[in-house]
mmCIF file of C-alpha atoms and ligand atoms in Angstrom:
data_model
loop_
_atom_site.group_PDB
_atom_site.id
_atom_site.type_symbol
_atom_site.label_atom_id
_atom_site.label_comp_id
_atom_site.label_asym_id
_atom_site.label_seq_id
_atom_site.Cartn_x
_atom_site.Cartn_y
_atom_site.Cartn_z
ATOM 1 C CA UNK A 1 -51.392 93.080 14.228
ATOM 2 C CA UNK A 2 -53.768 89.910 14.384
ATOM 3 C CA UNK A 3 -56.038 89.792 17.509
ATOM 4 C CA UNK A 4 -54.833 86.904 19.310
ATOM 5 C CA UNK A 5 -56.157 84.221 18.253
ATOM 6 C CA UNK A 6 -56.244 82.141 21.760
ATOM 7 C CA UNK A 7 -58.026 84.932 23.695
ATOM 8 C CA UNK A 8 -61.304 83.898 24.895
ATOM 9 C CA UNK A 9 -60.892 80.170 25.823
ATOM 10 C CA UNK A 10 -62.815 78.701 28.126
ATOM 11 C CA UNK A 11 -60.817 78.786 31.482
ATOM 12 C CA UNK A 12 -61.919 74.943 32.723
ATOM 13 C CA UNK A 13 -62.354 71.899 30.976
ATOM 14 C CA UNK A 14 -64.181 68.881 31.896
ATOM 15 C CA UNK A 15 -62.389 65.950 30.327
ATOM 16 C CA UNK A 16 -64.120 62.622 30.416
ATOM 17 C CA UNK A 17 -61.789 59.696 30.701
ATOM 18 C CA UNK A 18 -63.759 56.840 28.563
ATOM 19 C CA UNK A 19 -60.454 54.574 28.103
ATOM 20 C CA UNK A 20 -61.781 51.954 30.702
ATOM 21 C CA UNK A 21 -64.411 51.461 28.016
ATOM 22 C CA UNK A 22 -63.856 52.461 24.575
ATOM 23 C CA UNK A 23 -60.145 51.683 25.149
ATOM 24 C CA UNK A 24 -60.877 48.134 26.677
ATOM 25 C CA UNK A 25 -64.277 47.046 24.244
ATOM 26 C CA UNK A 26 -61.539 46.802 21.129
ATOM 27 C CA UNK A 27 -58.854 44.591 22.929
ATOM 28 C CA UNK A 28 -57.716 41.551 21.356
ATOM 29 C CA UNK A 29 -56.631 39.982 24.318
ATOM 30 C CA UNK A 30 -58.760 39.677 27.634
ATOM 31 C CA UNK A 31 -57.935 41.737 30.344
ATOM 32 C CA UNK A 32 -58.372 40.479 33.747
ATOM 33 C CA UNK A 33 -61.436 42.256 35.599
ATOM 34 C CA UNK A 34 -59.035 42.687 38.349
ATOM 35 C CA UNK A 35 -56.099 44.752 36.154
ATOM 36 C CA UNK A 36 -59.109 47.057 34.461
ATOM 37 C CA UNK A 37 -60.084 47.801 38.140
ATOM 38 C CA UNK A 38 -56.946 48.503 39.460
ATOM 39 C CA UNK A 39 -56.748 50.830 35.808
ATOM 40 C CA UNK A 40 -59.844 52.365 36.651
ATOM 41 C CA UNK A 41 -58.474 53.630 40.424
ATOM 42 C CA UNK A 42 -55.730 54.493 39.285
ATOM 43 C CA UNK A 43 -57.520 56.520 37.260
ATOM 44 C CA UNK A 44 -59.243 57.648 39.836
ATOM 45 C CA UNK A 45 -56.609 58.797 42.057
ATOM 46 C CA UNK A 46 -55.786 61.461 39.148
ATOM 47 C CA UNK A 47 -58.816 63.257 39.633
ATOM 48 C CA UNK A 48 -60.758 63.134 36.993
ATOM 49 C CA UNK A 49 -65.097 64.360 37.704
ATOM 50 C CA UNK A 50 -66.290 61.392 35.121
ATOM 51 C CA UNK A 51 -65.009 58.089 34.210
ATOM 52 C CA UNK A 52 -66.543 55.820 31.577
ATOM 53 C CA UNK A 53 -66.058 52.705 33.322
ATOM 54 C CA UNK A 54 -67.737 49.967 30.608
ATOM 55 C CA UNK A 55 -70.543 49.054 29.332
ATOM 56 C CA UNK A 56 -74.059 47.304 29.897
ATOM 57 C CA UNK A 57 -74.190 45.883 26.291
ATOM 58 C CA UNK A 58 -74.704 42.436 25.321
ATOM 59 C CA UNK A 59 -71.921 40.526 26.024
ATOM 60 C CA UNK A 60 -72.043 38.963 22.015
ATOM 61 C CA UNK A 61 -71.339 42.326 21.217
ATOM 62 C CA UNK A 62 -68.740 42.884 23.148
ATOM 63 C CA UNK A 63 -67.278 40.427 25.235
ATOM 64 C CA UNK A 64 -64.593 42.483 26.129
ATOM 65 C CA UNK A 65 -66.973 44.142 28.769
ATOM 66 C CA UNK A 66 -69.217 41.244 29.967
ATOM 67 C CA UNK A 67 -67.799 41.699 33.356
ATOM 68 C CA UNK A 68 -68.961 45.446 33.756
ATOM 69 C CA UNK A 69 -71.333 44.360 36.671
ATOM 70 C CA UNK A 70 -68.116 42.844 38.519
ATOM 71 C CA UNK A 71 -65.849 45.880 37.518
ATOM 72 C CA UNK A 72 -68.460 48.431 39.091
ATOM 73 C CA UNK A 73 -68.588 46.280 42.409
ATOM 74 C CA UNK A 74 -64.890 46.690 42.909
ATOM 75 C CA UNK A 75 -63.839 50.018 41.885
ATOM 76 C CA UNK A 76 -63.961 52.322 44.815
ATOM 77 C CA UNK A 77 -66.284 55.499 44.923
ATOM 78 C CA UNK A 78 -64.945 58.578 45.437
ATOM 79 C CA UNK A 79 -66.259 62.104 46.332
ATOM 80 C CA UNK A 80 -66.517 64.322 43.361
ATOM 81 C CA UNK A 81 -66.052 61.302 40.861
ATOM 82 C CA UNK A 82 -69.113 60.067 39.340
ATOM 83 C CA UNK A 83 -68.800 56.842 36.968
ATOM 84 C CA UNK A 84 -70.487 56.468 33.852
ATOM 85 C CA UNK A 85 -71.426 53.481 31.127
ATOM 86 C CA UNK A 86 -73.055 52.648 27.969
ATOM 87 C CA UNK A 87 -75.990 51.799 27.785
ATOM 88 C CA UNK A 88 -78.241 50.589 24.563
ATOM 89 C CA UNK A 89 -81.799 49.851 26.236
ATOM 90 C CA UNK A 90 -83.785 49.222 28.576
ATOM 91 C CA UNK A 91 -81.723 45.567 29.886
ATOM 92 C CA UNK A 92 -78.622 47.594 30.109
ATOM 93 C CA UNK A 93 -80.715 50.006 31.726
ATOM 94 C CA UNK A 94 -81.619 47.981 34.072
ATOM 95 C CA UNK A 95 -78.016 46.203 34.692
ATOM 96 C CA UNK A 96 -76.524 49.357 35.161
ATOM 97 C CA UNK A 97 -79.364 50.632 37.977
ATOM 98 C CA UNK A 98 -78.477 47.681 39.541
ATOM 99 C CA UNK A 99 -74.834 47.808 39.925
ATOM 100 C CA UNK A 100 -75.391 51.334 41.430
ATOM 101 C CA UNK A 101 -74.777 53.900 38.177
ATOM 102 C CA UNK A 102 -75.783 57.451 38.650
ATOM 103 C CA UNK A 103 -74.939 58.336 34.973
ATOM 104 C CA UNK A 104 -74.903 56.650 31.857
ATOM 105 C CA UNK A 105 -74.678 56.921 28.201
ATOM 106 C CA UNK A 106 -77.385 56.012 25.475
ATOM 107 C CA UNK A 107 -75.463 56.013 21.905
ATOM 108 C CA UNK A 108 -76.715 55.992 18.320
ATOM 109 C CA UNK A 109 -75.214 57.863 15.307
ATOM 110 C CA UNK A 110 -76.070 60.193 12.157
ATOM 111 C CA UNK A 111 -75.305 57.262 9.717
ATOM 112 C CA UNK A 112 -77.490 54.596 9.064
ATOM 113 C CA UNK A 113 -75.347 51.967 7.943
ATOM 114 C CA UNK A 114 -72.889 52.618 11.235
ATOM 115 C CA UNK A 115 -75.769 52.554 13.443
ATOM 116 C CA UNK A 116 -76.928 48.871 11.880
ATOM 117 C CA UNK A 117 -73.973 47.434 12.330
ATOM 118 C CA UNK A 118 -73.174 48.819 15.790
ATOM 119 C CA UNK A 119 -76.664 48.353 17.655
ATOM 120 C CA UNK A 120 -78.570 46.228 14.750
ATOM 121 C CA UNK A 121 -81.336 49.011 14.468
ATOM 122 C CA UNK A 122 -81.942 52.414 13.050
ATOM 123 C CA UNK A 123 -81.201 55.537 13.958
ATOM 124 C CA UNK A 124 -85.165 56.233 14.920
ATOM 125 C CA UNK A 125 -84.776 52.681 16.029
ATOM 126 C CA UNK A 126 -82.246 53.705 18.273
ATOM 127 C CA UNK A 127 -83.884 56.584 19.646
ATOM 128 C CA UNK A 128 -87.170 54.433 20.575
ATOM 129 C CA UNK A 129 -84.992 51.880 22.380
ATOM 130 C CA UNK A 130 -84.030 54.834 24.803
ATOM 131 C CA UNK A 131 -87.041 56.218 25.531
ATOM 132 C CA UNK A 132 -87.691 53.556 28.411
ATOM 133 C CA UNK A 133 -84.038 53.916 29.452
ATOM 134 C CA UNK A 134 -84.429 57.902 29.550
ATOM 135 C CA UNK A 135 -87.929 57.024 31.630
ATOM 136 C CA UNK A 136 -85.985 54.583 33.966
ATOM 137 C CA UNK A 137 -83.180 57.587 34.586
ATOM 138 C CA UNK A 138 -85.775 59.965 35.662
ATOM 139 C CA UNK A 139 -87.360 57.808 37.878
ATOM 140 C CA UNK A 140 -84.041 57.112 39.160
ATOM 141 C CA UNK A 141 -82.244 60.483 39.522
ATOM 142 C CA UNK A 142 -79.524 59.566 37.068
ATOM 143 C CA UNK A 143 -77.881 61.735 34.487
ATOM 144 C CA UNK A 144 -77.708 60.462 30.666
ATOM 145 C CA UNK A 145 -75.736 61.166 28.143
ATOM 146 C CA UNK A 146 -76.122 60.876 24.622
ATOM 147 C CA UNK A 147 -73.486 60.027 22.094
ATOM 148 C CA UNK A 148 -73.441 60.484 18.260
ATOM 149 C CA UNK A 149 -71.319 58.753 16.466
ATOM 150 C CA UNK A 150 -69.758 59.239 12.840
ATOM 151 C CA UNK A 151 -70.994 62.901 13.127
ATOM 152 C CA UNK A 152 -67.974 63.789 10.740
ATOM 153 C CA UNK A 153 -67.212 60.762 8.641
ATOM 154 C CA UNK A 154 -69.041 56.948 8.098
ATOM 155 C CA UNK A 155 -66.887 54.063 7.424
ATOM 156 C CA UNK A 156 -69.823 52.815 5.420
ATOM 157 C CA UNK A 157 -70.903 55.906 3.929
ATOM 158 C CA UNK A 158 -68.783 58.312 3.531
ATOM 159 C CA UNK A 159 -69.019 61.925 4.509
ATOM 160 C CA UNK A 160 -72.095 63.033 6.958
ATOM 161 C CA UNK A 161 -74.084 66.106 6.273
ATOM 162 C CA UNK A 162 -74.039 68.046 9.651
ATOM 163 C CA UNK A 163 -77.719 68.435 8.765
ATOM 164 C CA UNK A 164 -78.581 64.497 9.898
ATOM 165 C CA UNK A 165 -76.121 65.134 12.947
ATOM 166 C CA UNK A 166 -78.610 68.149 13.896
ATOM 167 C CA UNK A 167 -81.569 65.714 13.623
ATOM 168 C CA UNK A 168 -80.097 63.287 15.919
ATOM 169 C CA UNK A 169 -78.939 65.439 18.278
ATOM 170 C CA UNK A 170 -82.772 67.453 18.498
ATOM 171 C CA UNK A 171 -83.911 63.987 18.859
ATOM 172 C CA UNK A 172 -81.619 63.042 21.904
ATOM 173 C CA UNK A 173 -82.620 66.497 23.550
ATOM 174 C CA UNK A 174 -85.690 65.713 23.240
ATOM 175 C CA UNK A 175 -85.671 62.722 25.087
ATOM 176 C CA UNK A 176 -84.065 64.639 27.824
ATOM 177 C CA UNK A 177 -80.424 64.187 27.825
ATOM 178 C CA UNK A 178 -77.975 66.383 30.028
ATOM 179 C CA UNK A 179 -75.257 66.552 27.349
ATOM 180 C CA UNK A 180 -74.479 65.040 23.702
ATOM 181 C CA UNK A 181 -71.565 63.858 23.004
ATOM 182 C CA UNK A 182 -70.544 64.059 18.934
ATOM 183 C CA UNK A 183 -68.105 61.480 17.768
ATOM 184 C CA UNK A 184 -65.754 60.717 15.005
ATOM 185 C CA UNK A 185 -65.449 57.324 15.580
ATOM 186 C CA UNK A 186 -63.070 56.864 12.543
ATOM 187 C CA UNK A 187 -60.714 60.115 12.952
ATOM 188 C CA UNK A 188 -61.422 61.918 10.004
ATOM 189 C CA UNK A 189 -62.373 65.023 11.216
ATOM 190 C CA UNK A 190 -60.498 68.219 10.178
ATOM 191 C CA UNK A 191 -60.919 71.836 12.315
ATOM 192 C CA UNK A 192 -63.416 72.805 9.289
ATOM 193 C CA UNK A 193 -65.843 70.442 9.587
ATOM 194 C CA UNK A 194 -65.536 71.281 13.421
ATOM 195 C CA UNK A 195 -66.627 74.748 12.774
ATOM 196 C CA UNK A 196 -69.536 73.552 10.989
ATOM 197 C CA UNK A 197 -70.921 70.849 12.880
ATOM 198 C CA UNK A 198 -70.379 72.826 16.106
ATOM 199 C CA UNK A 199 -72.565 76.014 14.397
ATOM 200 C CA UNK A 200 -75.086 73.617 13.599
ATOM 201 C CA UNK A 201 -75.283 72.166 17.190
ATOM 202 C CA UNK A 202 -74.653 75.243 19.457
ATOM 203 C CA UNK A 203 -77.622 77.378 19.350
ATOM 204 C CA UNK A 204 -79.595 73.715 19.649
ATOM 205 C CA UNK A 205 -77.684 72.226 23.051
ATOM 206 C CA UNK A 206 -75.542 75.437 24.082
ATOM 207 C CA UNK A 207 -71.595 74.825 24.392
ATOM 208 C CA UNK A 208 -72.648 74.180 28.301
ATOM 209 C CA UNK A 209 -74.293 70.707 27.056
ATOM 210 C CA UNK A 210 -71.861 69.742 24.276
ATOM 211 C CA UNK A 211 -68.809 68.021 24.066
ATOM 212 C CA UNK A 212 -66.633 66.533 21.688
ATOM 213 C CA UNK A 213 -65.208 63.232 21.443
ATOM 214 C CA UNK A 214 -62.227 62.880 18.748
ATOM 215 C CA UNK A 215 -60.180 59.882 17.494
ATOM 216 C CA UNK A 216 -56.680 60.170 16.570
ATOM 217 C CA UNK A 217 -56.589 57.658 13.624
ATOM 218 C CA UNK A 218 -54.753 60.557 11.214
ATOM 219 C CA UNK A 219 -53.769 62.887 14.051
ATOM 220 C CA UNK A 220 -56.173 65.505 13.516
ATOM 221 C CA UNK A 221 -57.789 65.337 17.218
ATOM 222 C CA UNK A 222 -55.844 67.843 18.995
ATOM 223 C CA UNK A 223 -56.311 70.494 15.702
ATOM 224 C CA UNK A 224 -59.765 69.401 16.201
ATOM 225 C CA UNK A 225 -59.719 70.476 20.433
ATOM 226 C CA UNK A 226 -58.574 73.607 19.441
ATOM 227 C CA UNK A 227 -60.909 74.677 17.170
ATOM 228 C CA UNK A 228 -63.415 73.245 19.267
ATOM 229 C CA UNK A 229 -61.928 75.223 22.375
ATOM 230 C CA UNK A 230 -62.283 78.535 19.916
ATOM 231 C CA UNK A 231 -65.783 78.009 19.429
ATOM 232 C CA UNK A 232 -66.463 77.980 23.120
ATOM 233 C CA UNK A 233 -66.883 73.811 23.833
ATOM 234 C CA UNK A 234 -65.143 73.196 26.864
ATOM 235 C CA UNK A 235 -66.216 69.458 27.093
ATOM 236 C CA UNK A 236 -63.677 66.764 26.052
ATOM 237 C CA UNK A 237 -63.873 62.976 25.849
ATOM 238 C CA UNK A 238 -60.417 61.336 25.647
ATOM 239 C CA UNK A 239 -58.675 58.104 26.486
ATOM 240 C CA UNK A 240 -55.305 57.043 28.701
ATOM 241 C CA UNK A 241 -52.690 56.296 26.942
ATOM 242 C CA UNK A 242 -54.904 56.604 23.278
ATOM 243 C CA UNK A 243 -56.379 53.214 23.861
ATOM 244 C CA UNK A 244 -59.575 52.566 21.679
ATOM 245 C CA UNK A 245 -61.621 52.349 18.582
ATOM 246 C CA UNK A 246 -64.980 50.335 18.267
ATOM 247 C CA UNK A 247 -65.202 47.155 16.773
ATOM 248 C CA UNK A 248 -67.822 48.023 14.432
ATOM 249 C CA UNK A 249 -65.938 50.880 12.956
ATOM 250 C CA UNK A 250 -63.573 49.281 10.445
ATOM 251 C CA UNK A 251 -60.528 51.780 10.630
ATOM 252 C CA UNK A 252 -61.039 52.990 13.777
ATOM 253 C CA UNK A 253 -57.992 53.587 15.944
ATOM 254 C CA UNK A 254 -57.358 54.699 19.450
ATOM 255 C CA UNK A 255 -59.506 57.950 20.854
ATOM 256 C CA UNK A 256 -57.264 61.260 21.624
ATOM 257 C CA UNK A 257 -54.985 60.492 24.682
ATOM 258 C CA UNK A 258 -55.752 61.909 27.784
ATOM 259 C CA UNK A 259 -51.962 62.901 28.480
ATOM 260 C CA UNK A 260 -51.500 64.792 24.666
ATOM 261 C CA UNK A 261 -55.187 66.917 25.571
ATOM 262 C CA UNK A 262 -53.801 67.097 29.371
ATOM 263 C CA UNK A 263 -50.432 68.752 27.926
ATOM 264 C CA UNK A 264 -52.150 70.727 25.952
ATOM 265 C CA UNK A 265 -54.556 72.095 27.952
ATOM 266 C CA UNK A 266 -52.033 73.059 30.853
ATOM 267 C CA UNK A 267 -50.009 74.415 27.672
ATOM 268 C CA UNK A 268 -53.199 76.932 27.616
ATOM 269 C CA UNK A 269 -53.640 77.895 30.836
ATOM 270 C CA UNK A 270 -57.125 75.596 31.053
ATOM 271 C CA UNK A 271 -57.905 74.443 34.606
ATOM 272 C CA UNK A 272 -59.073 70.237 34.443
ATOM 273 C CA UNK A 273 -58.337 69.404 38.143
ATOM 274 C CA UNK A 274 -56.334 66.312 36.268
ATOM 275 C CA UNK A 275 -53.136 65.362 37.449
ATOM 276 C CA UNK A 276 -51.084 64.220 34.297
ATOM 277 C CA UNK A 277 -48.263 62.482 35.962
ATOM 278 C CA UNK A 278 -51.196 59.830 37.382
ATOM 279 C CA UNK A 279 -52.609 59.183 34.048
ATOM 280 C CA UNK A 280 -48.818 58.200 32.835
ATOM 281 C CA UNK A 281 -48.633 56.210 36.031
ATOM 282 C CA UNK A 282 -52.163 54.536 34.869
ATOM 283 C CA UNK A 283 -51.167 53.877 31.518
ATOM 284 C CA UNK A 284 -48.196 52.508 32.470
ATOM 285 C CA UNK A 285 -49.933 50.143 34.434
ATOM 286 C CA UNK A 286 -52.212 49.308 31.731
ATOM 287 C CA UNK A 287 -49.231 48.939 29.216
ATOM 288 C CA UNK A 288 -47.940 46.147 31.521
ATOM 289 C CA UNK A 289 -51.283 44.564 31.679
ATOM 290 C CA UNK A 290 -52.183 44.337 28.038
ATOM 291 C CA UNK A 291 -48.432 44.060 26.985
ATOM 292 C CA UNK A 292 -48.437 46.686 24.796
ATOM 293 C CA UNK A 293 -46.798 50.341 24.852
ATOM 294 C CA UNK A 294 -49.683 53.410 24.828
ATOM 295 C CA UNK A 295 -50.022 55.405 21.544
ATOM 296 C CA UNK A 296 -49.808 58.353 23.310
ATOM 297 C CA UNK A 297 -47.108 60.945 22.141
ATOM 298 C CA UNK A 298 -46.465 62.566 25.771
ATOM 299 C CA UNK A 299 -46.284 59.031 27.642
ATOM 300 C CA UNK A 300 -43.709 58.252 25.327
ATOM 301 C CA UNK A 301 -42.090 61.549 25.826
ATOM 302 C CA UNK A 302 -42.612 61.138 29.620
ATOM 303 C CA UNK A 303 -41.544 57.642 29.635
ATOM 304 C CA UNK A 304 -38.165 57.528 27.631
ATOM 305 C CA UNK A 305 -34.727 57.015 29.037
ATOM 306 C CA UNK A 306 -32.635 59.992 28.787
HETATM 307 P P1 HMG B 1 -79.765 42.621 19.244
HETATM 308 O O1 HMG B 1 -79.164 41.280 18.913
HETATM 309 O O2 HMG B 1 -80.541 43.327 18.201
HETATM 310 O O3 HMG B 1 -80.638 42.626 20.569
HETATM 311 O O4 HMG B 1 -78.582 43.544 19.753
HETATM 312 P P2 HMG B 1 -81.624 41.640 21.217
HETATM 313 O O5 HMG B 1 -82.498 42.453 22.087
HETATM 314 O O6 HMG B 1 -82.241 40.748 20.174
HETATM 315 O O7 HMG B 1 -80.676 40.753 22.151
HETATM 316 C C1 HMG B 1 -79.751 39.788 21.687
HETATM 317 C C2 HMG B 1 -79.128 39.078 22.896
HETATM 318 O O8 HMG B 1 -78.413 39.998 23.704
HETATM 319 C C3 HMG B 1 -80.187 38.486 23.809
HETATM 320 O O9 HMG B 1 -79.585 37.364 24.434
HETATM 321 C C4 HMG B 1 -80.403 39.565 24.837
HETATM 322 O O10 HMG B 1 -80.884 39.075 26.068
HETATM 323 C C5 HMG B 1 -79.003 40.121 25.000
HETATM 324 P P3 HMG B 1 -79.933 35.862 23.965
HETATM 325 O O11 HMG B 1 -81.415 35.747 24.130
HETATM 326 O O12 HMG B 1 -79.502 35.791 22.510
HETATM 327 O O13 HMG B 1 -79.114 35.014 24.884
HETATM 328 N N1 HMG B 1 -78.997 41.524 25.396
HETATM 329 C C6 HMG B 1 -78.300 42.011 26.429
HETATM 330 N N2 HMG B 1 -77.536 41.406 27.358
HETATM 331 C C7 HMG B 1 -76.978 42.191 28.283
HETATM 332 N N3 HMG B 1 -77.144 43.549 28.323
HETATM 333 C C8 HMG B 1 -77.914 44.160 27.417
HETATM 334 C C9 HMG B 1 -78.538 43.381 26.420
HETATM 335 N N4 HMG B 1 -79.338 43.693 25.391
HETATM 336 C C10 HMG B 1 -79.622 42.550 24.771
HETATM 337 N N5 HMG B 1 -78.052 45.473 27.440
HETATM 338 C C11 HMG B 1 -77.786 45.381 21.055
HETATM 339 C C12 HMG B 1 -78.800 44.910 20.039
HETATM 340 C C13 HMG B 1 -77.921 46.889 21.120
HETATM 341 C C14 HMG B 1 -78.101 44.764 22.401
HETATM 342 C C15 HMG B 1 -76.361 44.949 20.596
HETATM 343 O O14 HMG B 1 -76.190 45.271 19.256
HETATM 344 C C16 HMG B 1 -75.281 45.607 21.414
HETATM 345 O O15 HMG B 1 -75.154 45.335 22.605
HETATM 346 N N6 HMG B 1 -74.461 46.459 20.790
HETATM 347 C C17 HMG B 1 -73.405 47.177 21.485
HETATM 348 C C18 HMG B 1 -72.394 47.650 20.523
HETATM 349 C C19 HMG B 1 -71.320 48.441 21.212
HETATM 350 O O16 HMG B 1 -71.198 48.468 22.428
HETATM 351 N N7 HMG B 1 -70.497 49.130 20.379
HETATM 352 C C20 HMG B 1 -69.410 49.912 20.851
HETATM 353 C C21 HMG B 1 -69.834 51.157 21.556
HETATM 354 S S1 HMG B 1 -70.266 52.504 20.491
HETATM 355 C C22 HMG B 1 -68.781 53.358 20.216
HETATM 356 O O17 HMG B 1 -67.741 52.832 20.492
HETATM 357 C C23 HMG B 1 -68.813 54.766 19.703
HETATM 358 C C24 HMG B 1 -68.536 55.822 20.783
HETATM 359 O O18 HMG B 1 -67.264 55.615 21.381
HETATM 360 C C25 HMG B 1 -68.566 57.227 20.170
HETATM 361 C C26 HMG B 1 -67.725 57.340 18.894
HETATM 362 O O19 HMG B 1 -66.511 57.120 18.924
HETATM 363 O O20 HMG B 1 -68.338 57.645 17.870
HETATM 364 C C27 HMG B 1 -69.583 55.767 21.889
HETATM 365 MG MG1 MG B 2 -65.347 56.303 20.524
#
């Protein structure tokens, strides 16, 4: 017989909850500063290690998230929880410092044409525009993360050699960030390209550093967390209820939701510390506020009348 194919998993998972901001920075409609904190504690009270609260963009960018300094001020701290945010350079650097961040996220991508559009630079653009923000966080004593996007797919361009993901991400580490996060901002990944873009990245970061952050536009994400789990990673970005997409990604749908990597992960025996009945209860919420049901498979599963 086969070995079994699900020995060897990692035993915990850290899953960072990033719906407060890549859910909320596509909305159509404006969500009240007071609803997305009340999301983001209820959120909170399910026990997550890291939120991604918003982000300290420019607000022409995104005005869904020009209120992230007033969202920070009223979200309560908890012990064990730290809260996280984008950040694109030195300003938002300096915004977030201020409104009392001990982690954030610089983001670029392994496409040209993506990174253009999303932060009106290039990529080695990008990665000069952090070096001040990676200077700031080390003054500072704050973590940073680093994100690459369309490390599997471009809407402008097509398919991405893992090759110019590698560069990136060598370029990131070399700045000094604590963990990279690889994105496929328009769901296309399949568990093959996982494979190789994770062999080209491991023996550079180490699984401990790297984590994955998958959209669910053509339902590939969760065939894309196991593979992922199989090679070791044991780092997961996901979002309540499947909220998301960015608005500079044509195409781009909502991010996995938390609840469908949740089930799955209890499903496997993998410890997260996450209660999954609170992140129904805080989509559900949400769902109210923006007036629109979650895409999430188990919330509807949860939440339908028997
Ligand atoms: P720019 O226009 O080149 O920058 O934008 P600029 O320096 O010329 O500034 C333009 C204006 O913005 C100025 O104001 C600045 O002061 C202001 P004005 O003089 O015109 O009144 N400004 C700021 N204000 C507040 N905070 C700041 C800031 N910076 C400048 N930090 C910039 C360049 C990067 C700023 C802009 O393009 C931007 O903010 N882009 C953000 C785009 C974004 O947030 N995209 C979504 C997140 S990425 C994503 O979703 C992918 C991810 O989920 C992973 C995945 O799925 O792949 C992470
Ligand atoms: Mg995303």
């Amino acid at each position: 017989m086969a070995e079994n194919p699900l020995q060897g998993l990692p035993r915990r998972v850290k899953v960072v909850e990033v719906g407060p901001r890549d859910g909320l920075q596509n909305e159509k409609g404006v969500i009240a500063t007071a609803d997305k904190i009340t999301f983001i504690n209820l959120l909170a009270d399910a026990g997550f290690s890291v939120i991604e609260a918003t982000s300290f963009v420019s607000p022409k960018a995104i005005p869904q998230l020009a209120d992230a300094t007033e969202v920070m001020a009223g979200i309560t701290p908890r012990p064990g929880l730290r809260y996280t945010a984008l950040v694109p350079n030195a300003r938002g650097m300096r915004r977030a410092l201020d409104a009392g961040l001990r982690e954030v996220a610089v983001f670029t991508g392994a496409s040209e044409t993506f990174v253009q559009h999303n932060i009106n630079t290039s990529i080695a653009g990008s990665i000069e525009n952090f070096r001040p923000v990676l200077e700031m966080a080390r003054e500072a004593g704050v973590r940073v993360r680093g994100y690459i996007s369309t490390a599997f797919g471009c809407p402008y361009e097509g398919a991405v050699a893992p090759e110019a993901v590698k560069r990136v991400a060598a370029s990131l580490l070399e700045l000094g960030v604590a963990e990279l996060s690889i994105g496929d901002t328009i769901g296309v990944a399949t568990p093959d390209q996982v494979v190789e873009v994770s062999e080209a990245l491991l023996p550079l970061a180490g699984a401990e550093r790297l984590a994955m952050h998958f959209h669910d536009t053509r339902g590939t994400a969760l065939a894309n967390v196991l593979t992922a789990l199989q090679l070791g990673i044991s780092i997961f970005d996901s979002a309540a209820g499947g909220l998301g997409g960015c608005p500079y990604a044509p195409g781009a749908s909502g991010n996995l939701a938390t609840e469908d990597l949740l089930y799955l992960l209890r499903g496997l025996g993998i410890e997260t510390g996450i209660e999954l009945e609170k992140v129904v209860a805080a989509s559900a919420f949400l769902a109210r506020a923006r007036g629109a049901a979650p895409a999430s498979r188990y919330y509807a599963a949860a939440t339908a009348e028997s």
